[in-house]
Amino acid sequence: PSANMGRAPGLPDGGWGWAVVFGAFVSIGFAYAFPKGIAIFFKEIQDFFGTSYSEIAWVSSIMLATTYGAGPISSILVNRYGSRPVVIFGGLLCGIGMVSAAFCTSILQLYICVGFITGFGLALNLQPSVIIIGKYFLKRRPIANGLAMAGSPVMLCTLAPLNQFLFDNFGWRGSFLILGAILLNCCVAGALFRPIGAARASVKTQATQEGKDALKEEVTKDAMEMSSPTDVPMETKMEEEEGKDCCEKINQYLDFSLFKHRGFLIYLIGNVLMFLGFFAPIVFLAPYAKHIGIDEYSAAFLLSILAIVDMIARPTTGIIANSKWVRPRIQYFFSFSIAFNGACHLLCPLASGYTGLVVYSVFFGLAFGMVCAMLFETLMDLVGAARFTSAVGLVTIAECCTILLGPPIGGTLIDTFGDYKYMFIKCGAVMVLAGTFLFIMNYYNYRMLAKEEKERKAKEEDPKSVRTENEGRNNWNKETAQDGPELEPLREEQEGLKKEVNGT
Amino acid sequence: MPAAFSGKRLGLLLLLCLSLSGGSPADPTMTPQDASQSQANSLTKMQAGLNGESSEHMTTTGTVNWQSQGSPSHHLTLGHNVSTPALLGPDLTTQEFKQAIKANVSSVTFVEYEVLLPGVSGTSIEKNITLDSATGIELSCRLDSKYSYLKNLQMTWKRGNETIEHINKTENSWGIQLKILDNSKLGSYSCTLKGEEEISAIFHLQVPKIEGKEKPIVSYEGDTAVMICKSFGYTPIAWTWYRTNGSEQIAINDSLLADKYVINSISANVTHLKILKLTGEDDGVYWCEAAFELGKSKGRLKLKVLSFMVPLKPFLAIVAEVVILVTIIFLYEMYSKKKCAEDEKEFDQVEQLKSEESNGLENSARHRKI
């Protein structure tokens, strides 16, 4: 344990972190796969309640909207209580929602139980899982992110036949009951999310910081990420305590100052644009296949191919993104994968016959996996682990609108023109545009960051002689917390230097 | 409805004519009706609009779309001019047509179904023809011109054991005309060509099939079950529901047991049976029967009624598993924290000893400065 503690300012980059990755894998998997998985029950429920298909489809939409829309609430709760309690509570909420859905007697009750309650529970699962990876990993963070995000296709592949099996044996009511129990496994995932500090003070300094502990505890009362008493990015919190007014208090819960952050804004605009064309092709792939004459089972198989390729692509992308050539320029890699995704869609109308569609599915699965694996990694890279909590909440609520709009706009295009190719062209164009935008803006951002780093270094040169290693570490913590560690390789070098100085 | 009926068919006919002019025989693009037919080869009857060019005779173009699924490719679609003495004008409705048939007027429009005999390979061809209302049908078997060298050919048309007279022979095809007015005329008609070898083809005339559900519908005691039957493409005259009690089939009377069974039809092609307040006795097989003019057709559905204990067991098992796992994880965490704390204490002690030993006031001062 002592070796771990001295390695970096508290980030294990392994050890229990892999258990956390597994928990995040389960949690994220449920959050993304569950809304798609329950579509199997819709036909039966539609017959049972005598409603139209669009009324049933609202259940999925409400669930998805709540999962994304409740992001800020999730962020606030994580800022306040830490990841673990939020995920456990989310798991309980999902379970309760589905169990009560099993006893529903009207479609409206289904909207509430399955849509709102379960959707909210899934939101409380999704955000904290992504956040806690940033707290446990730094050097290997892209791999961890890729592995955790791989949960989505794996869960989807598992849930789809499982749901079918449950439905054949227990009908939709019994299935909802059992699915409620299965969702309680999110609580298990949450139990794995052991709290940890973003910047843990090392063992050596603990004895000497006893006097400070008392003060720390007072400050930790209000808005803290961690629950263990000795591991808090003290300096930032103390500064906020000094000049506290209404805005700063809100900022403790949800960091709205992120909207002044250049990298965050770039990410936000690029992603909001991207999501307009992200999900529609998946939704319409099977109907498109049937439209050009392929039978139902082969069309469903296309989606399976997509999921399998996706499953492999995500951890692989994580490994690639972690390599020393890509990590410093990870934003470019992200923009490239979005543009690649768009290019796939643009080429899809040229695919003829089943083989063409299989090829398209393979490439689409690859591109989809690449984008998803780096979705949160790039945001963490831009804003840093400490502010990521609020960032992810704000991003998901902004994405919520476009995610919901994407498939209906695609559907309208298909209905108006009677041809699927315009939908593919629209999705492809939007994504290529988003990718290009991100590429250009990130190039600009990297240059500005390099400039700022030079200026900062120039300032730091002066008071060097007085500094002790602790001060150095504390300053470095401040940088981590405030401006965001965009320049990863430089930081890693600093880490290396500090290790030598530490002598552990 | 009849007007729209023939209008739709006229549209389909135009499509077919276009495709026939340039297209290949077994055209895989199907009309929605075809798509919903059964998997065996089946034909959709397409009756053209009638174009009465003169009051003298009527040209009807009966065309046929074949669903080409795995059958030998020896079939043709043809438009055939069958002129009949006409008394009926071009605005004939289905009703008038039926009446014409019933009144035994000799002017009837015939829909033609033709099959190309496969030659001496010996495999027999079977075609399914679905009929829901009274029609005139002409069935013909044609021999490919490459086999015209065969001599001494004798064609017989049979239905079961009964031979049919009045075969219309043209150059190398033999046909019979049938007026299908009721259920007794349906069945299997076969044409057998006897020469040196026997070549035959069979036409199965049937009422439309009703699809039930293969998988059982699962419901719970005290809950409601909804069972739905649909007829694809053909509109039945009436629907009846039956319950299997042992070996008997009992009709369900919803006016008699109004708080138990509710039957309603949203549209003429669809019927719903709602069973309220389910008990274990309601478990079993149900039949929905559609009555067409030419006969009846049944669909089978199975209902399974479970008690709540059935899904409750897996539910409790999974909840127990979750609780156990969470407890294990928390216990492990407490254990490893204790261990960590003990290690830290040891480490601290070692460190303090070290710093005292090193004699470095500066060192300790630096540590305390922070």
PDB file of N, CA and C in Angstrom, chain A residues 1-2 5 16 43-44 47-48 84 88 99 103 164 167-171 173-174 177-178 181-182 184-185 187-188 191-192 194-195 203-204 206 208-209 468 470-471 474, chain B residues 213 215 217-218 220 223-226 228 230 304 306 308 310-312 314-315 318-319 321-322 325-326 329-330 332-333 336 340 343-344 347-348 351 366-370:
ATOM      1  N   PRO A   1       0.828  -1.214   0.000  1.00  0.00           N
ATOM      2  CA  PRO A   1       0.000   0.000   0.000  1.00  0.00           C
ATOM      3  C   PRO A   1       0.870   1.275   0.000  1.00  0.00           C
ATOM      4  N   SER A   2       1.959   1.218   0.666  1.00  0.00           N
ATOM      5  CA  SER A   2       2.765   2.435   0.744  1.00  0.00           C
ATOM      6  C   SER A   2       3.335   2.789  -0.617  1.00  0.00           C
ATOM      7  N   MET A   5       0.763   4.604  -2.539  1.00  0.00           N
ATOM      8  CA  MET A   5       0.476   5.964  -2.097  1.00  0.00           C
ATOM      9  C   MET A   5       1.529   6.946  -2.570  1.00  0.00           C
ATOM     10  N   TRP A  16      -7.369  -1.473  -6.907  1.00  0.00           N
ATOM     11  CA  TRP A  16      -8.813  -1.465  -6.740  1.00  0.00           C
ATOM     12  C   TRP A  16      -9.500  -0.754  -7.902  1.00  0.00           C
ATOM     13  N   LYS A  43     -44.621  -4.666 -28.082  1.00  0.00           N
ATOM     14  CA  LYS A  43     -45.740  -5.165 -28.881  1.00  0.00           C
ATOM     15  C   LYS A  43     -46.832  -5.721 -27.975  1.00  0.00           C
ATOM     16  N   GLU A  44     -46.403  -6.521 -27.017  1.00  0.00           N
ATOM     17  CA  GLU A  44     -47.361  -7.161 -26.128  1.00  0.00           C
ATOM     18  C   GLU A  44     -48.088  -6.128 -25.273  1.00  0.00           C
ATOM     19  N   ASP A  47     -50.685  -4.355 -27.278  1.00  0.00           N
ATOM     20  CA  ASP A  47     -51.925  -5.109 -27.420  1.00  0.00           C
ATOM     21  C   ASP A  47     -52.720  -5.107 -26.122  1.00  0.00           C
ATOM     22  N   PHE A  48     -51.999  -5.210 -25.030  1.00  0.00           N
ATOM     23  CA  PHE A  48     -52.665  -5.327 -23.744  1.00  0.00           C
ATOM     24  C   PHE A  48     -53.442  -4.071 -23.402  1.00  0.00           C
ATOM     25  N   ARG A  84     -20.498   6.711  -4.543  1.00  0.00           N
ATOM     26  CA  ARG A  84     -21.065   5.450  -4.052  1.00  0.00           C
ATOM     27  C   ARG A  84     -22.510   5.548  -3.585  1.00  0.00           C
ATOM     28  N   ILE A  88     -25.795   3.608  -5.431  1.00  0.00           N
ATOM     29  CA  ILE A  88     -26.619   2.641  -4.701  1.00  0.00           C
ATOM     30  C   ILE A  88     -28.072   3.111  -4.669  1.00  0.00           C
ATOM     31  N   VAL A  99     -40.240  -2.785 -10.491  1.00  0.00           N
ATOM     32  CA  VAL A  99     -41.154  -3.645  -9.740  1.00  0.00           C
ATOM     33  C   VAL A  99     -42.552  -3.025  -9.715  1.00  0.00           C
ATOM     34  N   PHE A 103     -46.901  -3.906 -11.808  1.00  0.00           N
ATOM     35  CA  PHE A 103     -48.283  -3.890 -11.322  1.00  0.00           C
ATOM     36  C   PHE A 103     -49.096  -2.771 -11.933  1.00  0.00           C
ATOM     37  N   GLN A 164     -36.053 -11.656 -24.094  1.00  0.00           N
ATOM     38  CA  GLN A 164     -36.914 -12.534 -24.881  1.00  0.00           C
ATOM     39  C   GLN A 164     -37.262 -13.790 -24.077  1.00  0.00           C
ATOM     40  N   PHE A 167     -39.659 -12.928 -21.331  1.00  0.00           N
ATOM     41  CA  PHE A 167     -40.974 -12.638 -21.856  1.00  0.00           C
ATOM     42  C   PHE A 167     -41.719 -13.920 -22.217  1.00  0.00           C
ATOM     43  N   ASP A 168     -41.000 -14.883 -22.840  1.00  0.00           N
ATOM     44  CA  ASP A 168     -41.660 -16.127 -23.224  1.00  0.00           C
ATOM     45  C   ASP A 168     -42.113 -16.916 -22.014  1.00  0.00           C
ATOM     46  N   ASN A 169     -41.385 -16.791 -20.915  1.00  0.00           N
ATOM     47  CA  ASN A 169     -41.724 -17.618 -19.762  1.00  0.00           C
ATOM     48  C   ASN A 169     -42.598 -16.936 -18.732  1.00  0.00           C
ATOM     49  N   PHE A 170     -42.508 -15.615 -18.643  1.00  0.00           N
ATOM     50  CA  PHE A 170     -43.204 -14.941 -17.554  1.00  0.00           C
ATOM     51  C   PHE A 170     -44.153 -13.851 -18.008  1.00  0.00           C
ATOM     52  N   GLY A 171     -44.271 -13.613 -19.312  1.00  0.00           N
ATOM     53  CA  GLY A 171     -45.109 -12.511 -19.745  1.00  0.00           C
ATOM     54  C   GLY A 171     -44.462 -11.192 -19.369  1.00  0.00           C
ATOM     55  N   ARG A 173     -45.428  -8.764 -17.301  1.00  0.00           N
ATOM     56  CA  ARG A 173     -45.447  -8.362 -15.893  1.00  0.00           C
ATOM     57  C   ARG A 173     -44.368  -9.062 -15.098  1.00  0.00           C
ATOM     58  N   GLY A 174     -44.294 -10.397 -15.269  1.00  0.00           N
ATOM     59  CA  GLY A 174     -43.264 -11.131 -14.554  1.00  0.00           C
ATOM     60  C   GLY A 174     -41.876 -10.685 -14.963  1.00  0.00           C
ATOM     61  N   LEU A 177     -40.873  -7.574 -13.209  1.00  0.00           N
ATOM     62  CA  LEU A 177     -40.528  -7.864 -11.817  1.00  0.00           C
ATOM     63  C   LEU A 177     -39.099  -8.363 -11.715  1.00  0.00           C
ATOM     64  N   ILE A 178     -38.772  -9.325 -12.584  1.00  0.00           N
ATOM     65  CA  ILE A 178     -37.425  -9.896 -12.530  1.00  0.00           C
ATOM     66  C   ILE A 178     -36.379  -8.887 -12.995  1.00  0.00           C
ATOM     67  N   ALA A 181     -35.305  -6.799 -10.199  1.00  0.00           N
ATOM     68  CA  ALA A 181     -34.283  -7.440  -9.371  1.00  0.00           C
ATOM     69  C   ALA A 181     -32.922  -7.358 -10.036  1.00  0.00           C
ATOM     70  N   ILE A 182     -32.906  -7.559 -11.360  1.00  0.00           N
ATOM     71  CA  ILE A 182     -31.629  -7.522 -12.064  1.00  0.00           C
ATOM     72  C   ILE A 182     -31.015  -6.127 -11.982  1.00  0.00           C
ATOM     73  N   LEU A 184     -31.200  -4.203  -9.577  1.00  0.00           N
ATOM     74  CA  LEU A 184     -30.615  -3.992  -8.255  1.00  0.00           C
ATOM     75  C   LEU A 184     -29.134  -4.311  -8.239  1.00  0.00           C
ATOM     76  N   ASN A 185     -28.668  -5.037  -9.268  1.00  0.00           N
ATOM     77  CA  ASN A 185     -27.233  -5.311  -9.333  1.00  0.00           C
ATOM     78  C   ASN A 185     -26.418  -4.039  -9.494  1.00  0.00           C
ATOM     79  N   CYS A 187     -26.630  -1.740  -7.545  1.00  0.00           N
ATOM     80  CA  CYS A 187     -26.198  -1.450  -6.176  1.00  0.00           C
ATOM     81  C   CYS A 187     -24.889  -2.170  -5.881  1.00  0.00           C
ATOM     82  N   VAL A 188     -24.753  -3.376  -6.412  1.00  0.00           N
ATOM     83  CA  VAL A 188     -23.491  -4.095  -6.249  1.00  0.00           C
ATOM     84  C   VAL A 188     -22.370  -3.293  -6.894  1.00  0.00           C
ATOM     85  N   ALA A 191     -21.475  -0.496  -4.753  1.00  0.00           N
ATOM     86  CA  ALA A 191     -20.700  -0.866  -3.569  1.00  0.00           C
ATOM     87  C   ALA A 191     -19.217  -0.931  -3.888  1.00  0.00           C
ATOM     88  N   LEU A 192     -18.894  -1.210  -5.143  1.00  0.00           N
ATOM     89  CA  LEU A 192     -17.490  -1.288  -5.520  1.00  0.00           C
ATOM     90  C   LEU A 192     -16.842   0.070  -5.601  1.00  0.00           C
ATOM     91  N   ARG A 194     -15.465   2.473  -4.119  1.00  0.00           N
ATOM     92  CA  ARG A 194     -14.869   2.975  -2.889  1.00  0.00           C
ATOM     93  C   ARG A 194     -14.458   4.420  -3.048  1.00  0.00           C
ATOM     94  N   PRO A 195     -14.789   5.254  -2.093  1.00  0.00           N
ATOM     95  CA  PRO A 195     -14.451   6.671  -2.226  1.00  0.00           C
ATOM     96  C   PRO A 195     -12.943   6.878  -2.198  1.00  0.00           C
ATOM     97  N   VAL A 203       1.482   9.671   2.759  1.00  0.00           N
ATOM     98  CA  VAL A 203       1.585   9.236   4.148  1.00  0.00           C
ATOM     99  C   VAL A 203       2.533  10.120   4.946  1.00  0.00           C
ATOM    100  N   LYS A 204       3.583  10.511   4.273  1.00  0.00           N
ATOM    101  CA  LYS A 204       4.610  11.272   4.997  1.00  0.00           C
ATOM    102  C   LYS A 204       4.056  12.552   5.570  1.00  0.00           C
ATOM    103  N   GLN A 206       1.048  13.208   6.419  1.00  0.00           N
ATOM    104  CA  GLN A 206      -0.125  13.079   7.283  1.00  0.00           C
ATOM    105  C   GLN A 206       0.175  13.482   8.716  1.00  0.00           C
ATOM    106  N   THR A 208       2.309  15.419   9.861  1.00  0.00           N
ATOM    107  CA  THR A 208       2.577  16.841  10.042  1.00  0.00           C
ATOM    108  C   THR A 208       1.374  17.705   9.741  1.00  0.00           C
ATOM    109  N   GLN A 209       0.371  17.125   9.206  1.00  0.00           N
ATOM    110  CA  GLN A 209      -0.792  17.923   8.873  1.00  0.00           C
ATOM    111  C   GLN A 209      -1.886  17.786   9.911  1.00  0.00           C
ATOM    112  N   THR A 468       9.252  24.225  -1.262  1.00  0.00           N
ATOM    113  CA  THR A 468       9.554  22.857  -0.831  1.00  0.00           C
ATOM    114  C   THR A 468       8.796  21.908  -1.726  1.00  0.00           C
ATOM    115  N   ASN A 470       6.533  19.965  -0.935  1.00  0.00           N
ATOM    116  CA  ASN A 470       5.102  19.984  -0.647  1.00  0.00           C
ATOM    117  C   ASN A 470       4.391  21.131  -1.337  1.00  0.00           C
ATOM    118  N   GLU A 471       5.020  22.285  -1.278  1.00  0.00           N
ATOM    119  CA  GLU A 471       4.409  23.436  -1.941  1.00  0.00           C
ATOM    120  C   GLU A 471       4.252  23.155  -3.417  1.00  0.00           C
ATOM    121  N   ASN A 474       1.399  21.044  -3.921  1.00  0.00           N
ATOM    122  CA  ASN A 474       0.129  21.739  -3.717  1.00  0.00           C
ATOM    123  C   ASN A 474      -0.218  22.650  -4.882  1.00  0.00           C
TER     124      ASN A 474
ATOM    125  N   LYS B 213     -51.181 -17.498 -32.625  1.00  0.00           N
ATOM    126  CA  LYS B 213     -49.850 -17.240 -32.082  1.00  0.00           C
ATOM    127  C   LYS B 213     -49.223 -18.570 -31.729  1.00  0.00           C
ATOM    128  N   LYS B 215     -46.376 -18.936 -29.909  1.00  0.00           N
ATOM    129  CA  LYS B 215     -45.928 -18.937 -28.518  1.00  0.00           C
ATOM    130  C   LYS B 215     -47.107 -18.662 -27.609  1.00  0.00           C
ATOM    131  N   ILE B 217     -49.443 -17.106 -24.749  1.00  0.00           N
ATOM    132  CA  ILE B 217     -49.570 -15.806 -24.096  1.00  0.00           C
ATOM    133  C   ILE B 217     -49.563 -16.063 -22.604  1.00  0.00           C
ATOM    134  N   VAL B 218     -48.673 -15.392 -21.902  1.00  0.00           N
ATOM    135  CA  VAL B 218     -48.529 -15.643 -20.472  1.00  0.00           C
ATOM    136  C   VAL B 218     -49.232 -14.539 -19.703  1.00  0.00           C
ATOM    137  N   TYR B 220     -51.383 -13.637 -15.657  1.00  0.00           N
ATOM    138  CA  TYR B 220     -51.397 -13.973 -14.239  1.00  0.00           C
ATOM    139  C   TYR B 220     -52.799 -14.012 -13.683  1.00  0.00           C
ATOM    140  N   ASP B 223     -55.466 -11.132 -13.407  1.00  0.00           N
ATOM    141  CA  ASP B 223     -55.134 -10.132 -14.415  1.00  0.00           C
ATOM    142  C   ASP B 223     -56.065 -10.305 -15.619  1.00  0.00           C
ATOM    143  N   THR B 224     -55.860  -9.479 -16.634  1.00  0.00           N
ATOM    144  CA  THR B 224     -56.631  -9.568 -17.869  1.00  0.00           C
ATOM    145  C   THR B 224     -55.733 -10.111 -18.965  1.00  0.00           C
ATOM    146  N   ALA B 225     -56.298 -10.876 -19.877  1.00  0.00           N
ATOM    147  CA  ALA B 225     -55.541 -11.338 -21.041  1.00  0.00           C
ATOM    148  C   ALA B 225     -56.247 -10.862 -22.296  1.00  0.00           C
ATOM    149  N   VAL B 226     -55.461 -10.432 -23.251  1.00  0.00           N
ATOM    150  CA  VAL B 226     -56.023  -9.969 -24.517  1.00  0.00           C
ATOM    151  C   VAL B 226     -55.485 -10.861 -25.616  1.00  0.00           C
ATOM    152  N   ILE B 228     -55.546 -11.678 -29.747  1.00  0.00           N
ATOM    153  CA  ILE B 228     -55.856 -10.988 -31.001  1.00  0.00           C
ATOM    154  C   ILE B 228     -55.677 -11.937 -32.171  1.00  0.00           C
ATOM    155  N   LYS B 230     -55.800 -11.913 -36.488  1.00  0.00           N
ATOM    156  CA  LYS B 230     -55.872 -11.032 -37.657  1.00  0.00           C
ATOM    157  C   LYS B 230     -56.027 -11.865 -38.909  1.00  0.00           C
ATOM    158  N   LYS B 304     -51.494 -19.171 -21.091  1.00  0.00           N
ATOM    159  CA  LYS B 304     -50.923 -19.775 -19.888  1.00  0.00           C
ATOM    160  C   LYS B 304     -51.210 -18.841 -18.729  1.00  0.00           C
ATOM    161  N   LEU B 306     -50.394 -18.038 -14.890  1.00  0.00           N
ATOM    162  CA  LEU B 306     -49.463 -18.367 -13.806  1.00  0.00           C
ATOM    163  C   LEU B 306     -49.883 -17.664 -12.534  1.00  0.00           C
ATOM    164  N   PHE B 308     -48.588 -15.651  -9.048  1.00  0.00           N
ATOM    165  CA  PHE B 308     -47.511 -14.700  -8.803  1.00  0.00           C
ATOM    166  C   PHE B 308     -46.278 -15.308  -8.171  1.00  0.00           C
ATOM    167  N   VAL B 310     -44.680 -17.695  -9.273  1.00  0.00           N
ATOM    168  CA  VAL B 310     -43.746 -18.179 -10.285  1.00  0.00           C
ATOM    169  C   VAL B 310     -42.619 -17.182 -10.560  1.00  0.00           C
ATOM    170  N   PRO B 311     -42.898 -15.910 -10.869  1.00  0.00           N
ATOM    171  CA  PRO B 311     -41.770 -14.995 -11.058  1.00  0.00           C
ATOM    172  C   PRO B 311     -41.172 -14.527  -9.739  1.00  0.00           C
ATOM    173  N   LEU B 312     -41.899 -14.729  -8.662  1.00  0.00           N
ATOM    174  CA  LEU B 312     -41.403 -14.233  -7.383  1.00  0.00           C
ATOM    175  C   LEU B 312     -40.150 -14.972  -6.954  1.00  0.00           C
ATOM    176  N   PRO B 314     -37.548 -16.361  -8.798  1.00  0.00           N
ATOM    177  CA  PRO B 314     -36.312 -15.792  -9.338  1.00  0.00           C
ATOM    178  C   PRO B 314     -36.024 -14.397  -8.804  1.00  0.00           C
ATOM    179  N   PHE B 315     -37.083 -13.614  -8.595  1.00  0.00           N
ATOM    180  CA  PHE B 315     -36.921 -12.270  -8.074  1.00  0.00           C
ATOM    181  C   PHE B 315     -36.228 -12.298  -6.721  1.00  0.00           C
ATOM    182  N   ILE B 318     -32.555 -13.333  -6.955  1.00  0.00           N
ATOM    183  CA  ILE B 318     -31.642 -12.287  -7.421  1.00  0.00           C
ATOM    184  C   ILE B 318     -31.449 -11.240  -6.335  1.00  0.00           C
ATOM    185  N   VAL B 319     -32.506 -10.876  -5.636  1.00  0.00           N
ATOM    186  CA  VAL B 319     -32.359  -9.895  -4.553  1.00  0.00           C
ATOM    187  C   VAL B 319     -31.409 -10.421  -3.493  1.00  0.00           C
ATOM    188  N   GLU B 321     -29.020 -12.548  -3.945  1.00  0.00           N
ATOM    189  CA  GLU B 321     -27.660 -12.489  -4.500  1.00  0.00           C
ATOM    190  C   GLU B 321     -27.091 -11.091  -4.388  1.00  0.00           C
ATOM    191  N   VAL B 322     -27.902 -10.070  -4.682  1.00  0.00           N
ATOM    192  CA  VAL B 322     -27.429  -8.688  -4.602  1.00  0.00           C
ATOM    193  C   VAL B 322     -27.027  -8.354  -3.170  1.00  0.00           C
ATOM    194  N   LEU B 325     -23.750 -10.066  -2.224  1.00  0.00           N
ATOM    195  CA  LEU B 325     -22.581  -9.455  -2.860  1.00  0.00           C
ATOM    196  C   LEU B 325     -22.229  -8.121  -2.225  1.00  0.00           C
ATOM    197  N   VAL B 326     -23.243  -7.308  -1.960  1.00  0.00           N
ATOM    198  CA  VAL B 326     -22.979  -5.990  -1.363  1.00  0.00           C
ATOM    199  C   VAL B 326     -22.348  -6.166   0.011  1.00  0.00           C
ATOM    200  N   ILE B 329     -18.721  -7.189  -0.319  1.00  0.00           N
ATOM    201  CA  ILE B 329     -17.873  -6.072  -0.747  1.00  0.00           C
ATOM    202  C   ILE B 329     -17.604  -5.135   0.420  1.00  0.00           C
ATOM    203  N   PHE B 330     -18.633  -4.808   1.186  1.00  0.00           N
ATOM    204  CA  PHE B 330     -18.427  -3.900   2.308  1.00  0.00           C
ATOM    205  C   PHE B 330     -17.545  -4.511   3.386  1.00  0.00           C
ATOM    206  N   TYR B 332     -15.216  -6.774   2.925  1.00  0.00           N
ATOM    207  CA  TYR B 332     -13.855  -6.784   2.410  1.00  0.00           C
ATOM    208  C   TYR B 332     -13.228  -5.417   2.545  1.00  0.00           C
ATOM    209  N   GLU B 333     -14.055  -4.393   2.307  1.00  0.00           N
ATOM    210  CA  GLU B 333     -13.512  -3.038   2.390  1.00  0.00           C
ATOM    211  C   GLU B 333     -13.114  -2.692   3.820  1.00  0.00           C
ATOM    212  N   SER B 336      -9.904  -4.493   4.605  1.00  0.00           N
ATOM    213  CA  SER B 336      -8.694  -3.954   4.002  1.00  0.00           C
ATOM    214  C   SER B 336      -8.374  -2.576   4.556  1.00  0.00           C
ATOM    215  N   CYS B 340      -4.900  -1.579   6.217  1.00  0.00           N
ATOM    216  CA  CYS B 340      -4.209  -0.386   5.745  1.00  0.00           C
ATOM    217  C   CYS B 340      -3.815   0.494   6.924  1.00  0.00           C
ATOM    218  N   ASP B 343      -0.918  -0.933   8.751  1.00  0.00           N
ATOM    219  CA  ASP B 343       0.309  -0.730   7.988  1.00  0.00           C
ATOM    220  C   ASP B 343       0.786   0.710   8.105  1.00  0.00           C
ATOM    221  N   GLU B 344      -0.183   1.641   8.039  1.00  0.00           N
ATOM    222  CA  GLU B 344       0.190   3.057   8.118  1.00  0.00           C
ATOM    223  C   GLU B 344       0.836   3.370   9.446  1.00  0.00           C
ATOM    224  N   PHE B 347       4.279   2.216   9.403  1.00  0.00           N
ATOM    225  CA  PHE B 347       5.076   3.062   8.519  1.00  0.00           C
ATOM    226  C   PHE B 347       5.416   4.385   9.201  1.00  0.00           C
ATOM    227  N   ASP B 348       4.397   4.965   9.851  1.00  0.00           N
ATOM    228  CA  ASP B 348       4.623   6.222  10.571  1.00  0.00           C
ATOM    229  C   ASP B 348       5.705   6.063  11.636  1.00  0.00           C
ATOM    230  N   GLU B 351       9.024   5.872  10.112  1.00  0.00           N
ATOM    231  CA  GLU B 351       9.425   7.193   9.613  1.00  0.00           C
ATOM    232  C   GLU B 351       9.909   8.100  10.738  1.00  0.00           C
ATOM    233  N   ARG B 366      11.214  21.191   7.540  1.00  0.00           N
ATOM    234  CA  ARG B 366      10.635  21.213   6.196  1.00  0.00           C
ATOM    235  C   ARG B 366       9.315  20.464   6.152  1.00  0.00           C
ATOM    236  N   HIS B 367       9.287  19.314   6.842  1.00  0.00           N
ATOM    237  CA  HIS B 367       8.043  18.549   6.839  1.00  0.00           C
ATOM    238  C   HIS B 367       6.923  19.332   7.474  1.00  0.00           C
ATOM    239  N   ARG B 368       7.286  20.040   8.583  1.00  0.00           N
ATOM    240  CA  ARG B 368       6.213  20.715   9.318  1.00  0.00           C
ATOM    241  C   ARG B 368       5.728  21.966   8.601  1.00  0.00           C
ATOM    242  N   LYS B 369       6.618  22.506   7.754  1.00  0.00           N
ATOM    243  CA  LYS B 369       6.241  23.758   7.077  1.00  0.00           C
ATOM    244  C   LYS B 369       5.029  23.590   6.165  1.00  0.00           C
ATOM    245  N   ILE B 370       5.015  22.515   5.438  1.00  0.00           N
ATOM    246  CA  ILE B 370       3.993  22.237   4.422  1.00  0.00           C
ATOM    247  C   ILE B 370       4.072  23.270   3.288  1.00  0.00           C
TER     248      ILE B 370
END
